[in-house]
XYZ file of C-alpha atoms in Angstrom:
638
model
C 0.000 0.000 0.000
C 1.236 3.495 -1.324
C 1.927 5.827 1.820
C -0.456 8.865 1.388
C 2.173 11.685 -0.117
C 2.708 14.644 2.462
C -0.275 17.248 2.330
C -0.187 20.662 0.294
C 0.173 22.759 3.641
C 3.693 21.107 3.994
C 6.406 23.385 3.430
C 9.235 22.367 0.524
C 12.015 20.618 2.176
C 15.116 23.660 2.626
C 11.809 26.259 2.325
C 14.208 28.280 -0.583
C 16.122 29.926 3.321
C 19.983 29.600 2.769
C 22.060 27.782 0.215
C 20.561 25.112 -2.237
C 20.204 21.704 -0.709
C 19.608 18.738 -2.202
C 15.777 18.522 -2.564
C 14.547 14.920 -2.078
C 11.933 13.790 -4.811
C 8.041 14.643 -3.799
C 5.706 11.106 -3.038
C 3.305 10.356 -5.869
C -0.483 10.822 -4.667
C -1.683 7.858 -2.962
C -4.191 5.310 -4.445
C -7.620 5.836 -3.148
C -8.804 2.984 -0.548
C -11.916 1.771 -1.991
C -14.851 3.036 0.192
C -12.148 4.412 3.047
C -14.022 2.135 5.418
C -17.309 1.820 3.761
C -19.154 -1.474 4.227
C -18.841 -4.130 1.967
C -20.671 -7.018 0.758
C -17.860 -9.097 -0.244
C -14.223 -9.383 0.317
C -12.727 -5.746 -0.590
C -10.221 -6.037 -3.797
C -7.033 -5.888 -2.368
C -4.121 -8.518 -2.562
C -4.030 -10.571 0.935
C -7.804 -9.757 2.296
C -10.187 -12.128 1.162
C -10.142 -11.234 -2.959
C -9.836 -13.614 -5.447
C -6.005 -13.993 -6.638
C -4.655 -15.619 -9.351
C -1.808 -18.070 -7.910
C 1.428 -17.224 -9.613
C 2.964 -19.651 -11.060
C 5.653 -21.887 -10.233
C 9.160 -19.756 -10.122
C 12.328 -22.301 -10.049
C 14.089 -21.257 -6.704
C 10.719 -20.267 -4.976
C 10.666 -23.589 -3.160
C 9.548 -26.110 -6.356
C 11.539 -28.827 -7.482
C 14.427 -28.140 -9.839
C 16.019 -30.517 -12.679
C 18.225 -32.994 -10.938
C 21.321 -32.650 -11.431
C 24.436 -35.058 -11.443
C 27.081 -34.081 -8.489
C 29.388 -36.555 -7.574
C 28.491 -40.133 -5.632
C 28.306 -39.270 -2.105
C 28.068 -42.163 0.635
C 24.923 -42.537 2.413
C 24.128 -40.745 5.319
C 21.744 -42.426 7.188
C 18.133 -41.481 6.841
C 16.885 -38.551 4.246
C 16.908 -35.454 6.448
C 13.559 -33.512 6.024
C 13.473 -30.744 3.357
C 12.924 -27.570 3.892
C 9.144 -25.810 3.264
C 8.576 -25.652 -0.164
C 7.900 -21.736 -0.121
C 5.537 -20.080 1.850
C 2.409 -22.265 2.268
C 2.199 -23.668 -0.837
C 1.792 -27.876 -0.679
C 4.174 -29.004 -2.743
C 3.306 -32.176 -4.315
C 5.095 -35.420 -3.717
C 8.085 -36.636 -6.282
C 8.098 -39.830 -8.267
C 9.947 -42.334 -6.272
C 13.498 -42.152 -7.518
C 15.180 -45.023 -7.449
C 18.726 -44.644 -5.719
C 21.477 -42.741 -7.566
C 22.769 -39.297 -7.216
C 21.844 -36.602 -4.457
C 20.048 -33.660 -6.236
C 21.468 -30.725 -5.877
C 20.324 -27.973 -3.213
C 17.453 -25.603 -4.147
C 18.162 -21.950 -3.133
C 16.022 -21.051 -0.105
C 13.552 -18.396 -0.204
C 14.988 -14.877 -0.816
C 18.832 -16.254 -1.773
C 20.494 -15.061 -4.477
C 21.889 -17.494 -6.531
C 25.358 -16.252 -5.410
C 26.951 -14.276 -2.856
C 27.255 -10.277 -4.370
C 30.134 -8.696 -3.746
C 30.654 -5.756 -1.336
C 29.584 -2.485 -2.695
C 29.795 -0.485 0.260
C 33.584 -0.038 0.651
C 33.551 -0.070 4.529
C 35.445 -2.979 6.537
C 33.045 -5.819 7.020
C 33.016 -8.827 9.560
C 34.103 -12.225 8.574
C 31.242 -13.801 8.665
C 29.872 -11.135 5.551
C 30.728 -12.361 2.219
C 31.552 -16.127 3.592
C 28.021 -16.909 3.380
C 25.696 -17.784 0.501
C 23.066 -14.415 -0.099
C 24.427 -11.989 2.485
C 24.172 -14.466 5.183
C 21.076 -16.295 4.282
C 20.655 -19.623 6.001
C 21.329 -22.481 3.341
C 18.837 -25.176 4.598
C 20.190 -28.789 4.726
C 18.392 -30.808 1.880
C 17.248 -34.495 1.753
C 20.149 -36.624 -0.046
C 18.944 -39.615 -1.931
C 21.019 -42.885 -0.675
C 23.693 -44.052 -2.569
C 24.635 -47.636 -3.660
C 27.799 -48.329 -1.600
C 29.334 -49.385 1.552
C 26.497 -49.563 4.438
C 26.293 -46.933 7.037
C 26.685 -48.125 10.727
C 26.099 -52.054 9.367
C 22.702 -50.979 8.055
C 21.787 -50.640 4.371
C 19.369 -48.566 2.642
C 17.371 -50.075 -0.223
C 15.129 -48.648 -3.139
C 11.745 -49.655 -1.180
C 12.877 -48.102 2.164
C 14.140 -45.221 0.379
C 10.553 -44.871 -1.461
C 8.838 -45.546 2.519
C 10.885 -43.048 3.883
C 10.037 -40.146 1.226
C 6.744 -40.538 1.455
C 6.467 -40.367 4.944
C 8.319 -37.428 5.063
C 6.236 -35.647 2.269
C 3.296 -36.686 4.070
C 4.918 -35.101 7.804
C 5.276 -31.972 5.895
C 1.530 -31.223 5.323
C -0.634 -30.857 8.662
C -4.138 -29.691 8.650
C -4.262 -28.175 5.346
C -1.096 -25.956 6.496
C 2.783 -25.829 5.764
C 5.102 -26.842 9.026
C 8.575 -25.501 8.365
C 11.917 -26.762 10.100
C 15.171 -24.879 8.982
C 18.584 -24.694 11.179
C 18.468 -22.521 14.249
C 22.197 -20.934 14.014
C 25.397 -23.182 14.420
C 24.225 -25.511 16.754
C 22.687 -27.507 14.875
C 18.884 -27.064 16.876
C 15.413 -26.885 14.661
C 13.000 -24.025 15.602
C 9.348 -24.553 14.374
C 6.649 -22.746 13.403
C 3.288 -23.957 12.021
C 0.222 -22.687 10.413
C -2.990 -22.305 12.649
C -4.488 -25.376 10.660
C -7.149 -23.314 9.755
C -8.275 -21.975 12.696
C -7.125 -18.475 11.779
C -5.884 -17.363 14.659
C -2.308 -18.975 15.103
C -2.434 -19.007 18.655
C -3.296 -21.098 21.469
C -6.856 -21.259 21.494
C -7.646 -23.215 25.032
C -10.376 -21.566 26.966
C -10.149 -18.539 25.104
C -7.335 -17.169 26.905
C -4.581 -17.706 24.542
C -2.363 -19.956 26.922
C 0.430 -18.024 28.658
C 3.418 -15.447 28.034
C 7.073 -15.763 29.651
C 9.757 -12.778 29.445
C 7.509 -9.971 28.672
C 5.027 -7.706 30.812
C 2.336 -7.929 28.813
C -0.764 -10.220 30.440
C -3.138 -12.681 28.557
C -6.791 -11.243 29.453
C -8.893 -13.863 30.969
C -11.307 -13.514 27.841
C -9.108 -12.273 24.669
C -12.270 -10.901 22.819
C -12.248 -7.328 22.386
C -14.868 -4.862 22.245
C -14.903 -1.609 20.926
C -13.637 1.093 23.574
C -14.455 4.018 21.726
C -14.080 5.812 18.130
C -12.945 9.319 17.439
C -14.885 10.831 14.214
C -12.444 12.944 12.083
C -12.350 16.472 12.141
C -14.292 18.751 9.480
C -11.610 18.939 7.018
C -11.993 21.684 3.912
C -12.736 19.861 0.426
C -9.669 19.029 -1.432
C -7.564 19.419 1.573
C -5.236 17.220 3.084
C -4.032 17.558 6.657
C -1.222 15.835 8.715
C -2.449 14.240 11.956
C 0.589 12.686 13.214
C 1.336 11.704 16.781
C -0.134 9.402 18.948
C 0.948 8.530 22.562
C 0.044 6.184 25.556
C 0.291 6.729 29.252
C -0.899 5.326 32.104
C -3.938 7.836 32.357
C -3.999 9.192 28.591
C -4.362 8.223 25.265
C -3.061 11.417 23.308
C -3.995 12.045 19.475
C -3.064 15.237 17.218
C -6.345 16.814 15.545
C -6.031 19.496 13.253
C -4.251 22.191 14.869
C -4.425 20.323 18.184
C -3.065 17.787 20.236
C -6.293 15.911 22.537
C -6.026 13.690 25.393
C -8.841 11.633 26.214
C -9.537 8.742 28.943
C -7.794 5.201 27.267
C -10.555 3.150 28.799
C -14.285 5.707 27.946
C -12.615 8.105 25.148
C -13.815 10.564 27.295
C -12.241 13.656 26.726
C -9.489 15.111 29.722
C -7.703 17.907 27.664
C -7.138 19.769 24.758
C -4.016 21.698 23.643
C -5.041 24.374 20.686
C -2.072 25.617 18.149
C -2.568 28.392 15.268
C -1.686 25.813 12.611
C -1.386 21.871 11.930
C 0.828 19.384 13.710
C 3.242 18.752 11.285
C 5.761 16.458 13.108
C 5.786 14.464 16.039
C 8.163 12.443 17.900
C 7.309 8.707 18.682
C 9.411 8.450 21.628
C 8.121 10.262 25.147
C 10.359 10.909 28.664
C 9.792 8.573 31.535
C 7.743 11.583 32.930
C 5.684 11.426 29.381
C 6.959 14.547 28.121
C 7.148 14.188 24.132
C 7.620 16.993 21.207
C 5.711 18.083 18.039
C 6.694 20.323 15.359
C 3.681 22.172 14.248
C 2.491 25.718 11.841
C 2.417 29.042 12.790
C -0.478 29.629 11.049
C -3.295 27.640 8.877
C -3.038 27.371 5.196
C -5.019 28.848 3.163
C -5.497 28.912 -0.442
C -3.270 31.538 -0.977
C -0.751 30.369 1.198
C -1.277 26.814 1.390
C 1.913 26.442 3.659
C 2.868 28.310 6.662
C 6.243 26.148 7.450
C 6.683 23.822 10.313
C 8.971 25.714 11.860
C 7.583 25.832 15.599
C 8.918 23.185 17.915
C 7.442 22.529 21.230
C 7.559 20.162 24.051
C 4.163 18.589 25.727
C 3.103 17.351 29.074
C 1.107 14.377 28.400
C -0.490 14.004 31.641
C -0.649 17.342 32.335
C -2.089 17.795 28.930
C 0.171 21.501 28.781
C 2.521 22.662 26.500
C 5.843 23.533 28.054
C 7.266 26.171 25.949
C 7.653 27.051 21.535
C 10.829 27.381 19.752
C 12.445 28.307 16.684
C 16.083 28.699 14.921
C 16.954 30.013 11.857
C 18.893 29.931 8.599
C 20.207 33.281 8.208
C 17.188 35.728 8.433
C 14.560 32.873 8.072
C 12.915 30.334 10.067
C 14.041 26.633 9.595
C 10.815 24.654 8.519
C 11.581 20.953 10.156
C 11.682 17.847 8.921
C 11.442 15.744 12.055
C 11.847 15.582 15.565
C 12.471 13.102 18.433
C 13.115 12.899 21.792
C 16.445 11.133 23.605
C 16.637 10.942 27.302
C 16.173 14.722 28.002
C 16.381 16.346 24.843
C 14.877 16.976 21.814
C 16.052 17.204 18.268
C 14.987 18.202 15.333
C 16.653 17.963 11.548
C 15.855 19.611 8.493
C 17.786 19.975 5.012
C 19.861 23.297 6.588
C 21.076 21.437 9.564
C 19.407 20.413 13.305
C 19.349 22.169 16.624
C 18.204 20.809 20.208
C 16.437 22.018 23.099
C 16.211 20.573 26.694
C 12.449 19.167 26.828
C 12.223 20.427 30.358
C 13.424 23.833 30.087
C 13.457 24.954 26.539
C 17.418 25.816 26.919
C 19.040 25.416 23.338
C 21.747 22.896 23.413
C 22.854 23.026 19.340
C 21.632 24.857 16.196
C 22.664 24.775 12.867
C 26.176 25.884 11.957
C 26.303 27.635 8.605
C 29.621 27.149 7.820
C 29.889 23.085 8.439
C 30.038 21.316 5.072
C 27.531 18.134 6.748
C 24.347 18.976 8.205
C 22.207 16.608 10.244
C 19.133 15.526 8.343
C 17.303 13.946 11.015
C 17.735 12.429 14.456
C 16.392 8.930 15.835
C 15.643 8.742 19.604
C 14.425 6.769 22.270
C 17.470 4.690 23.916
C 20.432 6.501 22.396
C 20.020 9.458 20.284
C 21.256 8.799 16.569
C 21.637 11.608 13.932
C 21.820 10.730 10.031
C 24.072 13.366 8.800
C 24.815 14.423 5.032
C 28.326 14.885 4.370
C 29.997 16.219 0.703
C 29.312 17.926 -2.087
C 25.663 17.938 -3.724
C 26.658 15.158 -6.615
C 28.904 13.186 -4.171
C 26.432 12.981 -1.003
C 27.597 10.628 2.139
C 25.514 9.830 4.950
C 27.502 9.377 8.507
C 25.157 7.571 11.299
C 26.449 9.456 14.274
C 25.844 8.287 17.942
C 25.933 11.220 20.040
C 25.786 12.662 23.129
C 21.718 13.776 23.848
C 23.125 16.606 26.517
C 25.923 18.301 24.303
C 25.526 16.686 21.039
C 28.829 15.079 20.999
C 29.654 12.163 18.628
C 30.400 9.078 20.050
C 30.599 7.037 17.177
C 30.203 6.936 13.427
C 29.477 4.754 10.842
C 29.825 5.992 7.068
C 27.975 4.540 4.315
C 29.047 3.987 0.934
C 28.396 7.023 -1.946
C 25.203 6.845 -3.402
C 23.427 5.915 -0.430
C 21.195 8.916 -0.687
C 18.598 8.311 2.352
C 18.723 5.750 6.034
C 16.338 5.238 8.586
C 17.028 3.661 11.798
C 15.091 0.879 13.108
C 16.424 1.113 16.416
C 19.063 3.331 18.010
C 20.085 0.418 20.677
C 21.526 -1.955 19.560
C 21.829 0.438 16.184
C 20.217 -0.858 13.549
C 19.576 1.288 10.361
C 17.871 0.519 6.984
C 18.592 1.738 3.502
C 17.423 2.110 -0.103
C 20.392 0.578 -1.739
C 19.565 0.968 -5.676
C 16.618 0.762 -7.462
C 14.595 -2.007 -5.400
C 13.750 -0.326 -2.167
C 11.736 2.676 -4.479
C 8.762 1.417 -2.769
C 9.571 0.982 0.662
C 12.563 2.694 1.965
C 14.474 -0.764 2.438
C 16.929 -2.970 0.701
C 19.088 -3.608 3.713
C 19.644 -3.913 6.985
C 22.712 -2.439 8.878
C 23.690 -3.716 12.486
C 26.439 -1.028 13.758
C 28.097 -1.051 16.879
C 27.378 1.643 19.130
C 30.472 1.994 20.482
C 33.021 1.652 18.253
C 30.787 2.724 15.479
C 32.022 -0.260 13.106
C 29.978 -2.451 10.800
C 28.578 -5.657 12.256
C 26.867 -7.220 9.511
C 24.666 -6.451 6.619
C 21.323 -7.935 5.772
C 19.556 -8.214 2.366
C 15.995 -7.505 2.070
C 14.506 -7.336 -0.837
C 11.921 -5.181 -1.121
C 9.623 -7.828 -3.615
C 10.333 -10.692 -0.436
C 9.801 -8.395 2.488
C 7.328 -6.301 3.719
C 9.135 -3.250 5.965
C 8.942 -0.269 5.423
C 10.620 3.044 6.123
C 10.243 6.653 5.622
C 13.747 7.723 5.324
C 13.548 10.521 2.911
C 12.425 13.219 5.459
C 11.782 10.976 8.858
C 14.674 8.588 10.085
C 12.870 6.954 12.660
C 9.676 6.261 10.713
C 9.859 2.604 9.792
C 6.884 0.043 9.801
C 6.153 -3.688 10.174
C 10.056 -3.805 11.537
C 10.896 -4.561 15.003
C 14.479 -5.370 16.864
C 15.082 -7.061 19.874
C 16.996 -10.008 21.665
C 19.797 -9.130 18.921
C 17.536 -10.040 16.217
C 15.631 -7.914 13.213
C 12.332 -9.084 12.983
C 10.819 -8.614 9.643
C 7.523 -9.570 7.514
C 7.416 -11.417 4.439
C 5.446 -10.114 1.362
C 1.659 -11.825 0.981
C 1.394 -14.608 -1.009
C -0.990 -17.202 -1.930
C -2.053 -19.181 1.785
C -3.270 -23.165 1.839
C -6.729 -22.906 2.800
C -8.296 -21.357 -0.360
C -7.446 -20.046 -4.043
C -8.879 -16.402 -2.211
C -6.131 -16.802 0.964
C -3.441 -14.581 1.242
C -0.778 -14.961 4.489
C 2.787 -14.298 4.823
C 5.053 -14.301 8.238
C 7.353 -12.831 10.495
C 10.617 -14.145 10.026
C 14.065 -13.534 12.475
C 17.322 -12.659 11.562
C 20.770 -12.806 13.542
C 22.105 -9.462 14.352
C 25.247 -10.323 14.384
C 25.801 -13.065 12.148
C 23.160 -12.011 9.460
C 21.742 -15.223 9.595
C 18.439 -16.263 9.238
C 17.850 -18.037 12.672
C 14.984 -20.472 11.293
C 12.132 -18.821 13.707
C 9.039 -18.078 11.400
C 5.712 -17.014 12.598
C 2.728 -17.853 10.568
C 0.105 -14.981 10.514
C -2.455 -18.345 9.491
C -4.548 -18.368 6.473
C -6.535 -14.834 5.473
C -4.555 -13.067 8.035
C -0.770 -11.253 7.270
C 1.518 -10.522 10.687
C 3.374 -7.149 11.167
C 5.732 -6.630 13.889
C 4.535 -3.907 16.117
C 7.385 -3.849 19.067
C 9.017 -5.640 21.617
C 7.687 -6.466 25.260
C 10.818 -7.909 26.382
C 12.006 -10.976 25.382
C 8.931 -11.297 22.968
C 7.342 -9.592 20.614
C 4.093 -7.983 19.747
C 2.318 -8.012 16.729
C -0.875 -7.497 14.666
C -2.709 -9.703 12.399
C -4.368 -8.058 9.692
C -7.953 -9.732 9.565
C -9.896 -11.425 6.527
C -12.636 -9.792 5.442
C -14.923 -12.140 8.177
C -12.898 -11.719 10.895
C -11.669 -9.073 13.526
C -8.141 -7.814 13.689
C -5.739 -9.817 16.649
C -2.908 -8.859 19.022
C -0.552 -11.892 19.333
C 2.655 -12.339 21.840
C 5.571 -14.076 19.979
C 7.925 -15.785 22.382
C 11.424 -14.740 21.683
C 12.531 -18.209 22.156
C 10.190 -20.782 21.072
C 8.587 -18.374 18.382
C 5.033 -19.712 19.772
C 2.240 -17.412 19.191
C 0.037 -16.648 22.205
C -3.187 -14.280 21.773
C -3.877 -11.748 23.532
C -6.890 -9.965 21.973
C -9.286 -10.290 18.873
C -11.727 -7.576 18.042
C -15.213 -7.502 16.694
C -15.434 -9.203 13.153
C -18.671 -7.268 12.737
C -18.655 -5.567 9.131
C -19.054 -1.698 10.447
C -16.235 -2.511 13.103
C -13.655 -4.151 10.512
C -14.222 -1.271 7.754
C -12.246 1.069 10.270
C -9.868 -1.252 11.465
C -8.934 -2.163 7.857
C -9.372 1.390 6.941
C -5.705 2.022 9.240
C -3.046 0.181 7.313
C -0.413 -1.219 9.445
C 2.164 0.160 7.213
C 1.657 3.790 7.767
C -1.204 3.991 10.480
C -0.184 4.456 13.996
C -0.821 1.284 16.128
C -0.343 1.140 20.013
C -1.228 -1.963 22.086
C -0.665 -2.099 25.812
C -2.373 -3.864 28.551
C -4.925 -5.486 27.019
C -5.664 -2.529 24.309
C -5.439 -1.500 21.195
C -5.430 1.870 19.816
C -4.890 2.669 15.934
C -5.306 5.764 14.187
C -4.503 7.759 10.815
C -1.543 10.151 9.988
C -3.727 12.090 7.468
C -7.392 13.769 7.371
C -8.825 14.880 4.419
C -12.072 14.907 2.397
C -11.602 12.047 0.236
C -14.106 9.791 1.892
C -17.085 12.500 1.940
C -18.508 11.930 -1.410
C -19.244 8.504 -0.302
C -21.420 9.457 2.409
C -19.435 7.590 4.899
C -18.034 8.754 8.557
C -14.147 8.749 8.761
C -12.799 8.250 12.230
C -9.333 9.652 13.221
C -9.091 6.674 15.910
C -10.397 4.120 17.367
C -9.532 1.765 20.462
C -9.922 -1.484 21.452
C -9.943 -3.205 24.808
C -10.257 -7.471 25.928
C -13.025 -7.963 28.222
């Protein structure tokens, strides 16, 4: 799904104040959702929720069988080992008996190129990068045929055991109309599993309705996981043909907190009731996703409102908000030259907040409003954006316009000091970062990541600032997503944690149905690259994002069928078992909202036992329909 491009009160990126920057390229306008949450009498037309798909046909390395071929004899080793799924929940139809000759030769796992590519990025890498077959993927061990010879352990293999043997394992494979997988965990050898819901839908425990249990995390099973609606927030009156921004959304222990148009609301998490309201001159423009442990956060927002003869006033006020409080703490500004900066983003880092923009960044203290860095006009790299939460990380542009460099800087939140660096190869023109500890940061790395930001994965040491490993994702395999053109920290469906990037795969065709799309959350080795062989299956109709971590495990959302209600599920970190922990109404009026908020670019917050998810963007596209349009809406287990 297309992100909606950045409304017409947005400023330009540099606003025309100093010397030319290098302006990135403007977002195509967004595909209109059919209906934007209007009923529907029949599974809605898009890939992966309940429409009719035509099931693509059989790709050599996706998983099929490939044309023997003829390596040397081999001596037998004992029983055929189990081979890998054939791709992604499709049955894969039994072979011919063979009789026995020669071993075939190994099929490329999913997303493996057919041979390692060679290092484009001209920084040092680890030994481990290069060594192994598709930037680190995980070769899975294949079943070898038994070969006439000298027995094994005083046992022989014959042609009829061999035949018994393949059919039982072709048979193992396939389990209640869904695909079991089994690849290597790592170097020791270990198998991690992960199976389809068997049609069920839900992928989780299902005893009692409780979902079974969670270990390592804080989050709680409810004693009944079915949700109910908590309450909906309509969207504002928006002016036809306008757009607005609406981001921001925030969670306390006594708030849920959602920009408006020109204002930031706090209402009760549990009644929607209504506890505060913050009023600016213009829109909210920016806002950090990352609040103090006294839930104080920051916004960037418009001096003024646009209008149709200025349809931009600049987001070039930053201020810093009391969530609990519900007060803003004080407004500030910098400039470039004789004009104000219009920002780009901001974040907040242990007590500061930073902002970056295409003439350089500047921070404030969020308590006190005392500057702690602007932009210097003379420096020949200016930070582009800052990622916060654990550590603070700026992405900072380096060189001249046709010979760009980005450096991923650690720094200092307090003074703004660098404490390491990490500099990508020319020609990387935009990063995000997934997480500033441990540092993770994705990147469009040619042509392939036009769609969503990513092509790899970088894990960076923190301290020493050098390159860990790299991690291919291509963007036609993967799902993730990241806005790293103006907002670093902006990435979707992506979550890190336990020293592991957790990432979804694209839709595909599930096992239930021709109409049933799925894909799944698979893990990858932080340090290694590696795939570690844990896959969770989102189960037939439904596709899995990652939404965070809650300790050792990790929380995600299952995008529903169209005859079902959305679910929260707990992943343990370990095992990789799914455990529910809520499922909302699969009533039609309910599920055209939910679906309406993509989980790609809609902002999605579950904690104890709720859900809250609402848009980035209001405008008037869904009024000639006649339907409402909802900013937000929450859900909570019973």
């Amino acid at each position: 799904m297309t992100q909606p491009p950045p409304p017409p009160n947005q400023p330009p990126p540099g606003g025309g104040f100093g010397p030319p920057q290098d302006q990135p390229p403007q977002q195509p306008p967004p595909a209109q959702q059919p209906g934007f949450g209007a009923p529907q009498d029949q599974p809605p037309q898009q890939p992966g929720f309940g429409a009719p798909q035509t099931p693509p046909p059989p790709q050599p390395g996706y998983g099929y069988p490939q044309a023997p071929q003829t390596p040397p004899p081999a001596p037998p080793q004992g029983p055929p080992t189990p081979p890998a799924g054939p791709g992604y929940g499709y049955p894969q139809q039994p072979q011919q008996p063979q009789q026995p000759q020669q071993p075939q030769q190994p099929q490329q796992p999913y997303g493996q190129p057919p041979t390692p590519a060679p290092n484009p990025y001209g920084q040092p890498q680890p030994n481990t990068y290069g060594q192994q077959p598709g930037y680190g993927y995980q070769q899975p061990t294949m079943p070898m045929q038994p070969q006439p010879g000298p027995p094994t352990g005083g046992r022989k293999f014959n042609s009829q055991l061999t035949i018994i043997v393949a059919a039982v394992v072709a048979i193992a494979l396939i389990v209640g109309g869904g695909l079991w997988y089994a690849n290597s965990s790592g170097d020791d050898g270990k198998k991690d599993t992960a199976g389809s819901s068997g049609g069920t839908g839900g992928g989780g425990d299902e005893k009692g309705g409780t979902g079974g249990t969670s270990s390592k995390g804080d989050e709680k099973v409810p004693a009944n996981t079915a949700a109910s609606v908590l309450f909906q927030v309509p969207q504002p009156e928006v002016k036809v043909d306008t757009t607005y921004t609406v981001n921001g959304s925030w969670l306390t222990d006594t708030v849920y907190a959602k920009s408006g148009i020109a204002e930031i609301v706090g209402y009760d998490p549990d009644k929607g009731t209504e506890k505060w309201t913050i009023k600016l001159p213009g829109p909210v423009c920016q806002a950090s996703r990352q609040m103090t442990d006294k839930h104080l956060t920051a916004i960037a927002y418009e001096p003024a409102m646009p209008t149709k003869e200025k349809p931009t006033a600049g987001c070039s006020q930053v201020a810093a908000i009391d969530l609990d409080a519900g007060t803003k703490l004080w407004t500030k500004t910098a400039n470039a030259g004789d004009r104000l900066i219009p920002w780009d983003n901001v974040t907040v880092s242990a007590n500061t907040v930073a902002t970056g923009s295409t003439s350089g960044g500047a921070a404030w203290d969020i308590t006190t409003g005392k500057s702690l860095w602007t932009p210097k006009p003379t420096d020949s790299c200016y930070d582009a954006g800052y990622a916060g939460g654990a550590k603070l990380v700026a992405v900072r542009k380096c060189g001249e316009y046709d010979a760009r460099q980005l450096h991923i800087q650690t720094i200092d939140p307090a003074s703004g000091k660098v404490i390491s660096e990490y500099k990508m190869s020319q020609g990387i023109e935009y990063a995000s970062v997934v997480s500033t500890d441990p540092l993770v940061v994705a990147a469009e790395v040619g042509e392939d990541a036009a769609a969503s930001g990513i092509s790899d994965v970088f894990s960076i040491d923190n301290k020493t600032g050098k390159l860990r490993t790299r991690i291919a994702l291509p963007g036609d395999e993967y799902a993730a997503r990241c806005d790293g053109i103006y907002r670093p920290e902006y990435c979707f469906q992506i979550a890190v944690g336990n020293d592991r990037v957790y990432v979804p795969t694209e839709e595909h065709q599930g096992t239930g149905s021709d109409y049933s799309r799925t894909n799944e959350i698979i893990a990858f080795d932080l340090a290694t690259g590696k795939q570690t062989g844990q896959r969770a299956d989102a189960g037939d109709g439904y596709t899995i994002s990652p939404l965070r971590m809650d300790g050792g495990n990790l929380i995600a959302y299952k995008r529903p069928p169209y005859d079902k209600g959305g679910q929260i599920v707990s992943i343990d970190g370990g095992t990789f078992k799914e455990t529910k922990l809520l499922e909302n109404p699969a009533t039609e009026a309910v599920r055209d909202v939910e679906t309406s908020m993509l989980p790609d670019s809609s902002e999605l917050i579950y904690h104890d036992g709720r859900l809250f998810m609402s848009e980035v963007y209001a405008s008037d596209f869904g009024s000639s329909s006649g339907e409402k349009e909802y900013l937000a809406i929450a859900f909570g287990a019973k």
